[in-house]
Amino acid sequence: MTHPIRPFIVTHRLVFTLAAPMTLAYLTTPLLGVVDTAVVGRLGEAFMIGGLAVGAILVDVIFTTFNFLRSGTTGLTAQAYGREDETEIQATLLRSLIIGVASGIILLMLTPLLLSLGLYLMEPSETVAIATQQYVLIRMLGAPVTLGNYALLGWFIGLGRTRTGLLLQIVLNGSNIILSIFLGLHLSLGIKGVAAATVMSELLAFLLGLLICYPFFKCSARPSWQRLLDRAALWRFANLNFDIMLRSFALLFAFAFFTTQGAYLGEQTLAANAVLMNFFMLASYFLDGLTSAAEQLAGRAIGANYRDGFMRSLKLTLGWNTVMASLLAMMLWFLGEPMIALITTLESVQMEAAQYLLLVALLPLTGVLAFQMDGIFIGATWSRDMSLMMLVSLGVYLVTWWWLRDLANNGLWLALHVFLLVRGLTLSARLPVRIRQTFSQTE
């Protein structure tokens, strides 16, 4: 099928208009974790902090499995937006919402089983397990709206309305912080209050998102049930989501492996790595903002059949990602030791962490291409390449660690660098072929 070319102007200002709000949105997320930990920590019971930590890990693993709702919806929406297909824009959101809410209901019913499995694998103490149960059972009540929020956020990013995405994240995390303090401390509900606060804030953000998106739904372009349940569209969405899910699992395994190997090297090394991993996560929040811009622009260009727009989007987002990564690397190198001291007061951990500071500071530069290519491939919905190249990169990562295991923790960090480099390079190698295939089919 031949699609007409729909040119649009890609500028530096457009890139930053898309990237800046999502960068701020992503940066609000770690603040929430700090507040929740502080609220529970003021209760004076160590097992409550442990219960929150274990419960948060379990919930994050469960919900991370469904990150495809955000990424997949972004790519499909951006392409429909580029084609100026109002009906498909609406259909994409409705399909994603239906799948998200239905999946959330299924997760809610499976919560006792998932909780039992998680506690069996993590083996916390009895008191920590009780606190974990209290947290998870309440948190999972919000599963349908949590996954619905993934769909809404992906849809707004796909439309290029990242300011709306920022608004929803501010409402979500801001109300969560306020409610956590009120319920957890003021009403003395503790870990139950923290969990209930998250559920209530997720519901508030979901309702606000629905209210904001309603005016976008034009009656003249409203999709029929036949269009919504179109087998080809659902099959494409399912394949896209499976590939993104596989990629997410591989990524989770890579970081879980990193943590596990650090634990084998001793408590000091494990603690130092945990401190330093916060630096990488901070850098990733900044780079993820530009990744969101790449997702929207790449998807829009493909939908618009506009090869020049795709190439310029690739060039601009890669350029600014590299600048951002360079600034982050310098910041981590020059401010690394004061940041370590801010996170931990244990001198032994500070000294251990300082040994690996250069390796950590270079991670943004090593990973910049991987972040960039993730955005391009998500927006283009080239998900099969993403999952396959992630598996290749994971294999190289494990082999590299094996070769460098005699270097102990230095070898572990070097293996992580190789993992990020291979992710970026393998996807880059697939890019020319994909560009030729995509635009030759649509021209």
GROMACS .gro file of C-alpha atoms in nm, residues 57-395:
model
  339
   57ILE     CA    1   1.066  -0.482   4.419
   58LEU     CA    2   0.790  -0.740   4.372
   59VAL     CA    3   0.541  -0.483   4.245
   60ASP     CA    4   0.799  -0.319   4.017
   61VAL     CA    5   0.889  -0.653   3.860
   62ILE     CA    6   0.522  -0.732   3.797
   63PHE     CA    7   0.440  -0.395   3.645
   64THR     CA    8   0.767  -0.370   3.448
   65THR     CA    9   0.645  -0.677   3.260
   66PHE     CA   10   0.371  -0.454   3.117
   67ASN     CA   11   0.592  -0.163   3.013
   68PHE     CA   12   0.505  -0.259   2.656
   69LEU     CA   13   0.171  -0.080   2.705
   70ARG     CA   14   0.359   0.249   2.728
   71SER     CA   15   0.621   0.184   2.460
   72GLY     CA   16   0.396   0.003   2.213
   73THR     CA   17   0.121   0.262   2.240
   74THR     CA   18   0.371   0.542   2.180
   75GLY     CA   19   0.505   0.393   1.857
   76LEU     CA   20   0.165   0.300   1.709
   77THR     CA   21   0.009   0.634   1.807
   78ALA     CA   22   0.301   0.833   1.661
   79GLN     CA   23   0.271   0.649   1.332
   80ALA     CA   24  -0.106   0.702   1.314
   81TYR     CA   25  -0.044   1.069   1.396
   82GLY     CA   26   0.208   1.092   1.111
   83ARG     CA   27  -0.049   0.942   0.871
   84GLU     CA   28  -0.311   1.185   1.007
   85ASP     CA   29  -0.535   0.885   1.071
   86GLU     CA   30  -0.769   1.015   1.344
   87THR     CA   31  -0.964   0.692   1.364
   88GLU     CA   32  -0.655   0.479   1.424
   89ILE     CA   33  -0.526   0.729   1.681
   90GLN     CA   34  -0.842   0.674   1.883
   91ALA     CA   35  -0.844   0.299   1.818
   92THR     CA   36  -0.486   0.263   1.942
   93LEU     CA   37  -0.567   0.419   2.278
   94LEU     CA   38  -0.888   0.222   2.321
   95ARG     CA   39  -0.717  -0.107   2.239
   96SER     CA   40  -0.436  -0.030   2.480
   97LEU     CA   41  -0.676   0.072   2.755
   98ILE     CA   42  -0.885  -0.242   2.711
   99ILE     CA   43  -0.574  -0.463   2.723
  100GLY     CA   44  -0.427  -0.268   3.016
  101VAL     CA   45  -0.737  -0.269   3.236
  102ALA     CA   46  -0.816  -0.635   3.155
  103SER     CA   47  -0.456  -0.735   3.233
  104GLY     CA   48  -0.476  -0.541   3.559
  105ILE     CA   49  -0.789  -0.731   3.663
  106ILE     CA   50  -0.618  -1.062   3.586
  107LEU     CA   51  -0.312  -0.954   3.788
  108LEU     CA   52  -0.541  -0.861   4.076
  109MET     CA   53  -0.689  -1.211   4.079
  110LEU     CA   54  -0.340  -1.367   4.060
  111THR     CA   55  -0.195  -1.149   4.337
  112PRO     CA   56  -0.198  -1.416   4.613
  113LEU     CA   57  -0.010  -1.657   4.384
  114LEU     CA   58   0.240  -1.395   4.266
  115LEU     CA   59   0.297  -1.278   4.623
  116SER     CA   60   0.363  -1.631   4.747
  117LEU     CA   61   0.606  -1.695   4.461
  118GLY     CA   62   0.789  -1.367   4.525
  119LEU     CA   63   0.827  -1.434   4.897
  120TYR     CA   64   0.948  -1.786   4.826
  121LEU     CA   65   1.219  -1.660   4.589
  122MET     CA   66   1.332  -1.365   4.804
  123GLU     CA   67   1.309  -1.546   5.141
  124PRO     CA   68   1.262  -1.245   5.373
  125SER     CA   69   1.229  -1.289   5.750
  126GLU     CA   70   0.885  -1.360   5.895
  127THR     CA   71   0.825  -1.003   6.013
  128VAL     CA   72   0.945  -0.856   5.682
  129ALA     CA   73   0.722  -1.102   5.495
  130ILE     CA   74   0.416  -0.989   5.691
  131ALA     CA   75   0.489  -0.623   5.611
  132THR     CA   76   0.549  -0.715   5.246
  133GLN     CA   77   0.211  -0.890   5.229
  134GLN     CA   78   0.035  -0.584   5.369
  135TYR     CA   79   0.200  -0.359   5.112
  136VAL     CA   80   0.158  -0.580   4.804
  137LEU     CA   81  -0.205  -0.680   4.869
  138ILE     CA   82  -0.308  -0.315   4.885
  139ARG     CA   83  -0.084  -0.196   4.600
  140MET     CA   84  -0.217  -0.456   4.358
  141LEU     CA   85  -0.572  -0.327   4.407
  142GLY     CA   86  -0.466  -0.046   4.175
  143ALA     CA   87  -0.331  -0.275   3.902
  144PRO     CA   88  -0.606  -0.196   3.645
  145VAL     CA   89  -0.557   0.181   3.670
  146THR     CA   90  -0.177   0.151   3.692
  147LEU     CA   91  -0.169  -0.029   3.358
  148GLY     CA   92  -0.431   0.211   3.224
  149ASN     CA   93  -0.193   0.495   3.309
  150TYR     CA   94   0.080   0.326   3.105
  151ALA     CA   95  -0.152   0.332   2.804
  152LEU     CA   96  -0.248   0.696   2.857
  153LEU     CA   97   0.111   0.814   2.900
  154GLY     CA   98   0.222   0.627   2.588
  155TRP     CA   99  -0.067   0.777   2.389
  156PHE     CA  100   0.012   1.134   2.490
  157ILE     CA  101   0.383   1.088   2.411
  158GLY     CA  102   0.289   0.941   2.073
  159LEU     CA  103   0.087   1.253   1.999
  160GLY     CA  104   0.383   1.471   2.098
  161ARG     CA  105   0.193   1.605   2.401
  162THR     CA  106   0.473   1.547   2.649
  163ARG     CA  107   0.361   1.841   2.864
  164THR     CA  108   0.043   1.650   2.933
  165GLY     CA  109   0.257   1.349   3.023
  166LEU     CA  110   0.450   1.571   3.265
  167LEU     CA  111   0.125   1.697   3.417
  168LEU     CA  112   0.000   1.344   3.475
  169GLN     CA  113   0.329   1.238   3.635
  170ILE     CA  114   0.330   1.544   3.861
  171VAL     CA  115  -0.028   1.473   3.969
  172LEU     CA  116   0.052   1.104   4.017
  173ASN     CA  117   0.373   1.144   4.216
  174GLY     CA  118   0.277   1.470   4.387
  175SER     CA  119  -0.051   1.338   4.522
  176ASN     CA  120   0.125   1.014   4.616
  177ILE     CA  121   0.378   1.201   4.827
  178ILE     CA  122   0.111   1.409   5.003
  179LEU     CA  123  -0.116   1.111   5.065
  180SER     CA  124   0.176   0.895   5.185
  181ILE     CA  125   0.266   1.152   5.449
  182PHE     CA  126  -0.098   1.204   5.549
  183LEU     CA  127  -0.201   0.838   5.562
  184GLY     CA  128   0.130   0.689   5.671
  185LEU     CA  129   0.227   0.941   5.939
  186HIS     CA  130  -0.068   1.165   6.027
  187LEU     CA  131  -0.319   0.877   6.043
  188SER     CA  132  -0.048   0.634   6.161
  189LEU     CA  133  -0.137   0.373   5.898
  190GLY     CA  134   0.229   0.305   5.826
  191ILE     CA  135   0.310   0.076   5.536
  192LYS     CA  136  -0.060   0.022   5.466
  193GLY     CA  137  -0.106   0.397   5.431
  194VAL     CA  138   0.187   0.424   5.191
  195ALA     CA  139   0.041   0.149   4.973
  196ALA     CA  140  -0.311   0.299   4.984
  197ALA     CA  141  -0.167   0.640   4.890
  198THR     CA  142  -0.016   0.493   4.574
  199VAL     CA  143  -0.344   0.328   4.472
  200MET     CA  144  -0.540   0.649   4.529
  201SER     CA  145  -0.290   0.861   4.334
  202GLU     CA  146  -0.291   0.613   4.044
  203LEU     CA  147  -0.670   0.635   4.030
  204LEU     CA  148  -0.658   1.016   4.040
  205ALA     CA  149  -0.405   1.030   3.754
  206PHE     CA  150  -0.607   0.779   3.551
  207LEU     CA  151  -0.930   0.977   3.584
  208LEU     CA  152  -0.750   1.301   3.498
  209GLY     CA  153  -0.591   1.137   3.194
  210LEU     CA  154  -0.929   1.016   3.068
  211LEU     CA  155  -1.074   1.363   3.121
  212ILE     CA  156  -0.790   1.525   2.924
  213CYS     CA  157  -0.802   1.280   2.633
  214TYR     CA  158  -1.182   1.291   2.592
  215PRO     CA  159  -1.184   1.615   2.382
  216PHE     CA  160  -0.946   1.448   2.136
  217PHE     CA  161  -1.211   1.191   2.047
  218LYS     CA  162  -1.400   1.330   1.748
  219CYS     CA  163  -1.734   1.165   1.684
  220SER     CA  164  -1.674   1.169   1.310
  221ALA     CA  165  -1.357   0.961   1.351
  222ARG     CA  166  -1.473   0.728   1.627
  223PRO     CA  167  -1.365   0.369   1.550
  224SER     CA  168  -1.622   0.095   1.516
  225TRP     CA  169  -1.603  -0.225   1.720
  226GLN     CA  170  -1.495  -0.399   1.402
  227ARG     CA  171  -1.202  -0.158   1.370
  228LEU     CA  172  -1.111  -0.196   1.737
  229LEU     CA  173  -1.113  -0.574   1.716
  230ASP     CA  174  -0.944  -0.590   1.377
  231ARG     CA  175  -0.743  -0.912   1.379
  232ALA     CA  176  -0.443  -0.771   1.194
  233ALA     CA  177  -0.417  -0.469   1.426
  234LEU     CA  178  -0.452  -0.684   1.738
  235TRP     CA  179  -0.195  -0.932   1.608
  236ARG     CA  180   0.051  -0.653   1.536
  237PHE     CA  181  -0.003  -0.511   1.885
  238ALA     CA  182   0.043  -0.856   2.040
  239ASN     CA  183   0.370  -0.923   1.851
  240LEU     CA  184   0.498  -0.577   1.936
  241ASN     CA  185   0.416  -0.624   2.302
  242PHE     CA  186   0.571  -0.971   2.322
  243ASP     CA  187   0.900  -0.845   2.180
  244ILE     CA  188   0.911  -0.547   2.416
  245MET     CA  189   0.824  -0.775   2.711
  246LEU     CA  190   1.107  -1.013   2.615
  247ARG     CA  191   1.345  -0.719   2.593
  248SER     CA  192   1.235  -0.595   2.938
  249PHE     CA  193   1.290  -0.937   3.095
  250ALA     CA  194   1.639  -0.959   2.944
  251LEU     CA  195   1.721  -0.611   3.076
  252LEU     CA  196   1.592  -0.700   3.423
  253PHE     CA  197   1.800  -1.018   3.419
  254ALA     CA  198   2.113  -0.823   3.323
  255PHE     CA  199   2.084  -0.587   3.620
  256ALA     CA  200   1.977  -0.865   3.857
  257PHE     CA  201   2.286  -1.059   3.749
  258PHE     CA  202   2.502  -0.751   3.813
  259THR     CA  203   2.360  -0.719   4.166
  260THR     CA  204   2.399  -1.091   4.239
  261GLN     CA  205   2.763  -1.099   4.128
  262GLY     CA  206   2.831  -0.790   4.337
  263ALA     CA  207   2.687  -0.970   4.640
  264TYR     CA  208   2.929  -1.260   4.587
  265LEU     CA  209   3.215  -1.011   4.616
  266GLY     CA  210   3.114  -0.913   4.969
  267GLU     CA  211   2.890  -0.672   5.157
  268GLN     CA  212   3.116  -0.372   5.103
  269THR     CA  213   3.123  -0.424   4.727
  270LEU     CA  214   2.748  -0.485   4.716
  271ALA     CA  215   2.682  -0.163   4.909
  272ALA     CA  216   2.924   0.037   4.694
  273ASN     CA  217   2.764  -0.092   4.374
  274ALA     CA  218   2.418  -0.005   4.508
  275VAL     CA  219   2.533   0.351   4.575
  276LEU     CA  220   2.696   0.386   4.234
  277MET     CA  221   2.402   0.235   4.048
  278ASN     CA  222   2.201   0.537   4.166
  279PHE     CA  223   2.432   0.751   3.951
  280PHE     CA  224   2.357   0.545   3.642
  281MET     CA  225   1.984   0.556   3.713
  282LEU     CA  226   2.003   0.936   3.750
  283ALA     CA  227   2.178   0.963   3.414
  284SER     CA  228   1.920   0.734   3.255
  285TYR     CA  229   1.636   0.965   3.364
  286PHE     CA  230   1.797   1.253   3.171
  287LEU     CA  231   1.867   1.040   2.864
  288ASP     CA  232   1.515   0.891   2.872
  289GLY     CA  233   1.368   1.234   2.804
  290LEU     CA  234   1.549   1.255   2.471
  291THR     CA  235   1.461   0.890   2.408
  292SER     CA  236   1.094   0.987   2.432
  293ALA     CA  237   1.151   1.259   2.174
  294ALA     CA  238   1.317   1.005   1.943
  295GLU     CA  239   1.021   0.768   1.986
  296GLN     CA  240   0.765   1.026   1.884
  297LEU     CA  241   0.962   1.176   1.595
  298ALA     CA  242   1.067   0.840   1.448
  299GLY     CA  243   0.713   0.703   1.464
  300ARG     CA  244   0.564   1.019   1.321
  301ALA     CA  245   0.813   1.024   1.033
  302ILE     CA  246   0.735   0.663   0.941
  303GLY     CA  247   0.362   0.728   0.957
  304ALA     CA  248   0.411   1.035   0.740
  305ASN     CA  249   0.630   0.838   0.495
  306TYR     CA  250   0.885   1.115   0.537
  307ARG     CA  251   1.236   0.973   0.512
  308ASP     CA  252   1.408   1.312   0.538
  309GLY     CA  253   1.218   1.382   0.859
  310PHE     CA  254   1.323   1.045   1.000
  311MET     CA  255   1.690   1.105   0.919
  312ARG     CA  256   1.686   1.456   1.066
  313SER     CA  257   1.512   1.328   1.380
  314LEU     CA  258   1.780   1.062   1.411
  315LYS     CA  259   2.057   1.316   1.367
  316LEU     CA  260   1.922   1.577   1.611
  317THR     CA  261   1.826   1.339   1.889
  318LEU     CA  262   2.159   1.155   1.865
  319GLY     CA  263   2.350   1.483   1.872
  320TRP     CA  264   2.171   1.616   2.178
  321ASN     CA  265   2.185   1.278   2.351
  322THR     CA  266   2.562   1.278   2.305
  323VAL     CA  267   2.589   1.631   2.446
  324MET     CA  268   2.372   1.535   2.742
  325ALA     CA  269   2.572   1.216   2.803
  326SER     CA  270   2.900   1.412   2.797
  327LEU     CA  271   2.769   1.663   3.050
  328LEU     CA  272   2.642   1.383   3.274
  329ALA     CA  273   2.976   1.202   3.256
  330MET     CA  274   3.164   1.517   3.360
  331MET     CA  275   2.915   1.584   3.641
  332LEU     CA  276   2.947   1.232   3.780
  333TRP     CA  277   3.326   1.248   3.763
  334PHE     CA  278   3.369   1.587   3.928
  335LEU     CA  279   3.082   1.561   4.179
  336GLY     CA  280   3.094   1.185   4.230
  337GLU     CA  281   3.270   1.177   4.568
  338PRO     CA  282   3.046   1.442   4.731
  339MET     CA  283   2.743   1.256   4.591
  340ILE     CA  284   2.871   0.929   4.740
  341ALA     CA  285   2.916   1.099   5.078
  342LEU     CA  286   2.561   1.233   5.053
  343ILE     CA  287   2.417   0.886   4.997
  344THR     CA  288   2.617   0.699   5.263
  345THR     CA  289   2.806   0.804   5.575
  346LEU     CA  290   2.998   0.475   5.599
  347GLU     CA  291   3.361   0.558   5.520
  348SER     CA  292   3.443   0.203   5.415
  349VAL     CA  293   3.162   0.208   5.156
  350GLN     CA  294   3.267   0.556   5.042
  351MET     CA  295   3.624   0.438   4.983
  352GLU     CA  296   3.507   0.126   4.802
  353ALA     CA  297   3.271   0.322   4.576
  354ALA     CA  298   3.536   0.583   4.492
  355GLN     CA  299   3.754   0.311   4.335
  356TYR     CA  300   3.499   0.257   4.058
  357LEU     CA  301   3.388   0.617   4.009
  358LEU     CA  302   3.558   0.664   3.670
  359LEU     CA  303   3.396   0.348   3.531
  360VAL     CA  304   3.056   0.468   3.649
  361ALA     CA  305   3.106   0.823   3.521
  362LEU     CA  306   3.172   0.688   3.171
  363LEU     CA  307   2.848   0.485   3.161
  364PRO     CA  308   2.636   0.767   3.008
  365LEU     CA  309   2.877   0.789   2.713
  366THR     CA  310   2.892   0.412   2.675
  367GLY     CA  311   2.514   0.384   2.687
  368VAL     CA  312   2.413   0.689   2.484
  369LEU     CA  313   2.378   0.496   2.158
  370ALA     CA  314   2.172   0.224   2.328
  371PHE     CA  315   1.929   0.482   2.467
  372GLN     CA  316   1.910   0.657   2.131
  373MET     CA  317   1.846   0.338   1.933
  374ASP     CA  318   1.584   0.224   2.184
  375GLY     CA  319   1.387   0.540   2.115
  376ILE     CA  320   1.416   0.509   1.738
  377PHE     CA  321   1.322   0.141   1.729
  378ILE     CA  322   1.031   0.182   1.972
  379GLY     CA  323   0.887   0.469   1.768
  380ALA     CA  324   0.938   0.274   1.447
  381THR     CA  325   0.785  -0.038   1.613
  382TRP     CA  326   1.082  -0.247   1.497
  383SER     CA  327   1.039  -0.454   1.810
  384ARG     CA  328   1.170  -0.786   1.681
  385ASP     CA  329   1.511  -0.631   1.620
  386MET     CA  330   1.505  -0.485   1.969
  387SER     CA  331   1.437  -0.818   2.139
  388LEU     CA  332   1.686  -1.014   1.929
  389MET     CA  333   1.966  -0.760   1.969
  390MET     CA  334   1.897  -0.743   2.343
  391LEU     CA  335   1.943  -1.120   2.367
  392VAL     CA  336   2.267  -1.097   2.165
  393SER     CA  337   2.390  -0.819   2.393
  394LEU     CA  338   2.298  -1.017   2.703
  395GLY     CA  339   2.497  -1.314   2.575
   0.00000   0.00000   0.00000
